[in-house]
Amino acid sequence: DRRQRQMCIRDRNNIELYPNPSDGKLNVTGVKEGQRILVYNALGSLVTDVNVQSNHEIININEHPAGLYLIVVSDKNKMLGKYKAIKY
């Protein structure tokens, strides 16, 4: 069962990214209003840039192909975390 293999990533900033792997919708919790979530594909191209509005954001990468994505959470000029996510 695919659901049993999905993981949740949590770091010291209490930012969570789930489910991982994902079907294209990623939940990001623990973020704060004013922060940014940047999503890069495996080639390093920016595919999504989200200005955080609440502590729970849903990132939609449905229109992008399956593969590995890098999610970067930042606060102004400071990077808070980098996360790897897999879209199947």
Short mmCIF file of N, CA and C in Angstrom, two decimals:
data_model
loop_
_atom_site.label_atom_id
_atom_site.label_comp_id
_atom_site.label_asym_id
_atom_site.label_seq_id
_atom_site.Cartn_x
_atom_site.Cartn_y
_atom_site.Cartn_z
N ASP A 1 0.85 -1.19 0.00
CA ASP A 1 0.00 0.00 0.00
C ASP A 1 0.89 1.24 0.00
N ARG A 2 0.64 2.12 -0.95
CA ARG A 2 1.45 3.32 -1.12
C ARG A 2 1.36 4.24 0.09
N ARG A 3 0.21 4.33 0.74
CA ARG A 3 0.06 5.22 1.89
C ARG A 3 0.97 4.85 3.04
N GLN A 4 1.24 3.58 3.22
CA GLN A 4 2.10 3.15 4.30
C GLN A 4 3.54 3.57 4.06
N ARG A 5 3.94 3.77 2.82
CA ARG A 5 5.30 4.14 2.49
C ARG A 5 5.51 5.65 2.47
N GLN A 6 4.45 6.44 2.53
CA GLN A 6 4.60 7.88 2.50
C GLN A 6 5.22 8.36 3.81
N MET A 7 6.05 9.38 3.69
CA MET A 7 6.74 9.89 4.85
C MET A 7 6.41 11.34 5.07
N CYS A 8 6.68 11.77 6.26
CA CYS A 8 6.56 13.16 6.63
C CYS A 8 7.95 13.63 7.00
N ILE A 9 8.36 14.77 6.45
CA ILE A 9 9.66 15.34 6.78
C ILE A 9 9.42 16.49 7.75
N ARG A 10 10.12 16.46 8.90
CA ARG A 10 10.05 17.56 9.87
C ARG A 10 11.47 17.93 10.25
N ASP A 11 11.72 19.23 10.40
CA ASP A 11 13.06 19.66 10.77
C ASP A 11 13.04 20.47 12.06
N ARG A 12 14.20 21.02 12.41
CA ARG A 12 14.32 21.75 13.68
C ARG A 12 13.48 23.02 13.72
N ASN A 13 13.07 23.54 12.56
CA ASN A 13 12.20 24.72 12.50
C ASN A 13 10.73 24.33 12.61
N ASN A 14 10.46 23.04 12.82
CA ASN A 14 9.10 22.50 12.90
C ASN A 14 8.32 22.68 11.61
N ILE A 15 9.04 22.74 10.50
CA ILE A 15 8.39 22.77 9.19
C ILE A 15 8.21 21.33 8.74
N GLU A 16 7.00 20.99 8.35
CA GLU A 16 6.69 19.63 7.89
C GLU A 16 6.30 19.66 6.42
N LEU A 17 6.70 18.63 5.71
CA LEU A 17 6.36 18.46 4.31
C LEU A 17 5.82 17.05 4.14
N TYR A 18 4.57 16.94 3.67
CA TYR A 18 3.96 15.62 3.52
C TYR A 18 2.84 15.68 2.49
N PRO A 19 2.38 14.57 1.91
CA PRO A 19 3.03 13.26 1.94
C PRO A 19 4.23 13.27 1.01
N ASN A 20 5.13 12.39 1.26
CA ASN A 20 6.34 12.30 0.45
C ASN A 20 6.73 10.83 0.35
N PRO A 21 6.56 10.20 -0.79
CA PRO A 21 6.25 10.78 -2.11
C PRO A 21 4.80 11.25 -2.21
N SER A 22 4.56 12.06 -3.23
CA SER A 22 3.26 12.72 -3.40
C SER A 22 2.71 12.50 -4.81
N ASP A 23 1.40 12.63 -4.93
CA ASP A 23 0.77 12.55 -6.25
C ASP A 23 0.74 13.92 -6.94
N GLY A 24 1.25 14.94 -6.27
CA GLY A 24 1.29 16.28 -6.88
C GLY A 24 0.84 17.38 -5.95
N LYS A 25 0.24 17.01 -4.81
CA LYS A 25 -0.16 18.01 -3.82
C LYS A 25 0.65 17.78 -2.55
N LEU A 26 1.46 18.77 -2.20
CA LEU A 26 2.31 18.70 -1.02
C LEU A 26 1.78 19.64 0.05
N ASN A 27 1.63 19.15 1.25
CA ASN A 27 1.26 19.98 2.39
C ASN A 27 2.53 20.46 3.06
N VAL A 28 2.59 21.75 3.34
CA VAL A 28 3.71 22.33 4.07
C VAL A 28 3.13 23.02 5.29
N THR A 29 3.50 22.55 6.48
CA THR A 29 3.00 23.15 7.71
C THR A 29 4.17 23.66 8.54
N GLY A 30 3.85 24.55 9.48
CA GLY A 30 4.88 25.14 10.33
C GLY A 30 5.50 26.39 9.73
N VAL A 31 5.04 26.79 8.56
CA VAL A 31 5.53 28.01 7.94
C VAL A 31 4.74 29.20 8.49
N LYS A 32 5.26 30.40 8.26
CA LYS A 32 4.62 31.61 8.78
C LYS A 32 4.33 32.59 7.66
N GLU A 33 3.30 33.38 7.87
CA GLU A 33 2.94 34.40 6.89
C GLU A 33 4.14 35.29 6.59
N GLY A 34 4.35 35.56 5.31
CA GLY A 34 5.47 36.39 4.89
C GLY A 34 6.67 35.58 4.41
N GLN A 35 6.71 34.31 4.74
CA GLN A 35 7.79 33.46 4.25
C GLN A 35 7.50 33.06 2.81
N ARG A 36 8.50 32.47 2.16
CA ARG A 36 8.34 32.02 0.78
C ARG A 36 8.68 30.55 0.68
N ILE A 37 7.97 29.88 -0.22
CA ILE A 37 8.25 28.48 -0.55
C ILE A 37 8.56 28.44 -2.03
N LEU A 38 9.77 28.01 -2.35
CA LEU A 38 10.21 27.90 -3.73
C LEU A 38 10.35 26.43 -4.07
N VAL A 39 9.86 26.03 -5.23
CA VAL A 39 9.94 24.64 -5.67
C VAL A 39 10.74 24.60 -6.97
N TYR A 40 11.80 23.78 -6.96
CA TYR A 40 12.67 23.61 -8.12
C TYR A 40 12.58 22.18 -8.63
N ASN A 41 12.64 22.01 -9.94
CA ASN A 41 12.65 20.67 -10.51
C ASN A 41 14.07 20.11 -10.46
N ALA A 42 14.26 18.90 -10.95
CA ALA A 42 15.56 18.23 -10.89
C ALA A 42 16.62 18.93 -11.74
N LEU A 43 16.20 19.76 -12.68
CA LEU A 43 17.15 20.50 -13.51
C LEU A 43 17.55 21.83 -12.88
N GLY A 44 16.93 22.16 -11.74
CA GLY A 44 17.24 23.41 -11.06
C GLY A 44 16.39 24.58 -11.48
N SER A 45 15.37 24.34 -12.29
CA SER A 45 14.48 25.42 -12.72
C SER A 45 13.39 25.65 -11.69
N LEU A 46 13.10 26.92 -11.41
CA LEU A 46 12.03 27.27 -10.49
C LEU A 46 10.70 26.95 -11.15
N VAL A 47 9.86 26.14 -10.48
CA VAL A 47 8.56 25.78 -11.05
C VAL A 47 7.41 26.40 -10.27
N THR A 48 7.62 26.72 -9.00
CA THR A 48 6.56 27.32 -8.19
C THR A 48 7.18 28.25 -7.15
N ASP A 49 6.54 29.41 -6.96
CA ASP A 49 6.98 30.39 -5.96
C ASP A 49 5.73 30.79 -5.18
N VAL A 50 5.70 30.45 -3.90
CA VAL A 50 4.52 30.70 -3.07
C VAL A 50 4.86 31.70 -1.96
N ASN A 51 4.08 32.77 -1.86
CA ASN A 51 4.17 33.67 -0.72
C ASN A 51 3.23 33.11 0.34
N VAL A 52 3.78 32.72 1.47
CA VAL A 52 3.01 32.04 2.51
C VAL A 52 1.98 32.99 3.10
N GLN A 53 0.74 32.49 3.19
CA GLN A 53 -0.37 33.25 3.76
C GLN A 53 -0.84 32.70 5.11
N SER A 54 -0.51 31.42 5.38
CA SER A 54 -0.94 30.80 6.63
C SER A 54 0.08 29.74 7.03
N ASN A 55 -0.12 29.11 8.19
CA ASN A 55 0.85 28.11 8.66
C ASN A 55 0.69 26.76 7.97
N HIS A 56 -0.29 26.64 7.07
CA HIS A 56 -0.49 25.40 6.30
C HIS A 56 -0.74 25.78 4.85
N GLU A 57 0.25 25.48 4.02
CA GLU A 57 0.12 25.76 2.59
C GLU A 57 0.07 24.45 1.82
N ILE A 58 -0.69 24.43 0.74
CA ILE A 58 -0.73 23.26 -0.14
C ILE A 58 -0.08 23.68 -1.46
N ILE A 59 0.98 22.97 -1.79
CA ILE A 59 1.72 23.25 -3.02
C ILE A 59 1.25 22.26 -4.08
N ASN A 60 0.82 22.79 -5.21
CA ASN A 60 0.30 21.95 -6.28
C ASN A 60 1.34 21.88 -7.41
N ILE A 61 1.88 20.68 -7.62
CA ILE A 61 2.81 20.47 -8.73
C ILE A 61 2.24 19.43 -9.70
N ASN A 62 0.92 19.34 -9.76
CA ASN A 62 0.25 18.39 -10.64
C ASN A 62 0.63 18.56 -12.11
N GLU A 63 0.83 19.80 -12.54
CA GLU A 63 1.11 20.05 -13.96
C GLU A 63 2.56 19.76 -14.33
N HIS A 64 3.36 19.37 -13.36
CA HIS A 64 4.77 19.07 -13.62
C HIS A 64 4.99 17.56 -13.62
N PRO A 65 6.01 17.09 -14.34
CA PRO A 65 6.22 15.65 -14.47
C PRO A 65 6.67 14.99 -13.16
N ALA A 66 6.53 13.67 -13.13
CA ALA A 66 7.02 12.90 -11.99
C ALA A 66 8.52 13.08 -11.88
N GLY A 67 9.01 13.04 -10.64
CA GLY A 67 10.45 13.17 -10.44
C GLY A 67 10.76 13.77 -9.09
N LEU A 68 12.01 14.21 -8.95
CA LEU A 68 12.51 14.77 -7.70
C LEU A 68 12.39 16.29 -7.74
N TYR A 69 11.94 16.88 -6.63
CA TYR A 69 11.79 18.33 -6.52
C TYR A 69 12.49 18.80 -5.25
N LEU A 70 13.05 19.99 -5.31
CA LEU A 70 13.68 20.62 -4.16
C LEU A 70 12.76 21.74 -3.68
N ILE A 71 12.39 21.69 -2.41
CA ILE A 71 11.53 22.71 -1.83
C ILE A 71 12.38 23.53 -0.86
N VAL A 72 12.41 24.85 -1.07
CA VAL A 72 13.20 25.74 -0.23
C VAL A 72 12.25 26.69 0.47
N VAL A 73 12.36 26.76 1.80
CA VAL A 73 11.55 27.68 2.60
C VAL A 73 12.49 28.77 3.10
N SER A 74 12.10 30.03 2.86
CA SER A 74 12.95 31.14 3.27
C SER A 74 12.12 32.23 3.95
N ASP A 75 12.83 33.04 4.72
CA ASP A 75 12.24 34.18 5.41
C ASP A 75 13.10 35.39 5.06
N LYS A 76 12.61 36.24 4.20
CA LYS A 76 13.37 37.36 3.65
C LYS A 76 14.63 36.83 2.98
N ASN A 77 15.80 37.12 3.49
CA ASN A 77 17.04 36.67 2.87
C ASN A 77 17.66 35.46 3.55
N LYS A 78 16.94 34.85 4.48
CA LYS A 78 17.48 33.72 5.23
C LYS A 78 16.77 32.43 4.83
N MET A 79 17.57 31.41 4.46
CA MET A 79 16.98 30.12 4.14
C MET A 79 16.69 29.38 5.44
N LEU A 80 15.45 28.89 5.59
CA LEU A 80 15.06 28.16 6.79
C LEU A 80 15.19 26.66 6.62
N GLY A 81 15.09 26.19 5.38
CA GLY A 81 15.21 24.75 5.17
C GLY A 81 15.13 24.38 3.71
N LYS A 82 15.77 23.24 3.38
CA LYS A 82 15.70 22.65 2.04
C LYS A 82 15.19 21.23 2.21
N TYR A 83 14.27 20.84 1.35
CA TYR A 83 13.63 19.54 1.46
C TYR A 83 13.54 18.91 0.07
N LYS A 84 13.67 17.61 0.02
CA LYS A 84 13.50 16.88 -1.23
C LYS A 84 12.13 16.21 -1.20
N ALA A 85 11.42 16.29 -2.32
CA ALA A 85 10.12 15.65 -2.43
C ALA A 85 10.07 14.90 -3.75
N ILE A 86 9.40 13.80 -3.74
CA ILE A 86 9.23 12.98 -4.94
C ILE A 86 7.78 13.01 -5.38
N LYS A 87 7.57 13.31 -6.65
CA LYS A 87 6.23 13.23 -7.23
C LYS A 87 6.19 11.96 -8.07
N TYR A 88 5.18 11.12 -7.84
CA TYR A 88 5.05 9.89 -8.63
C TYR A 88 4.02 10.03 -9.70
#
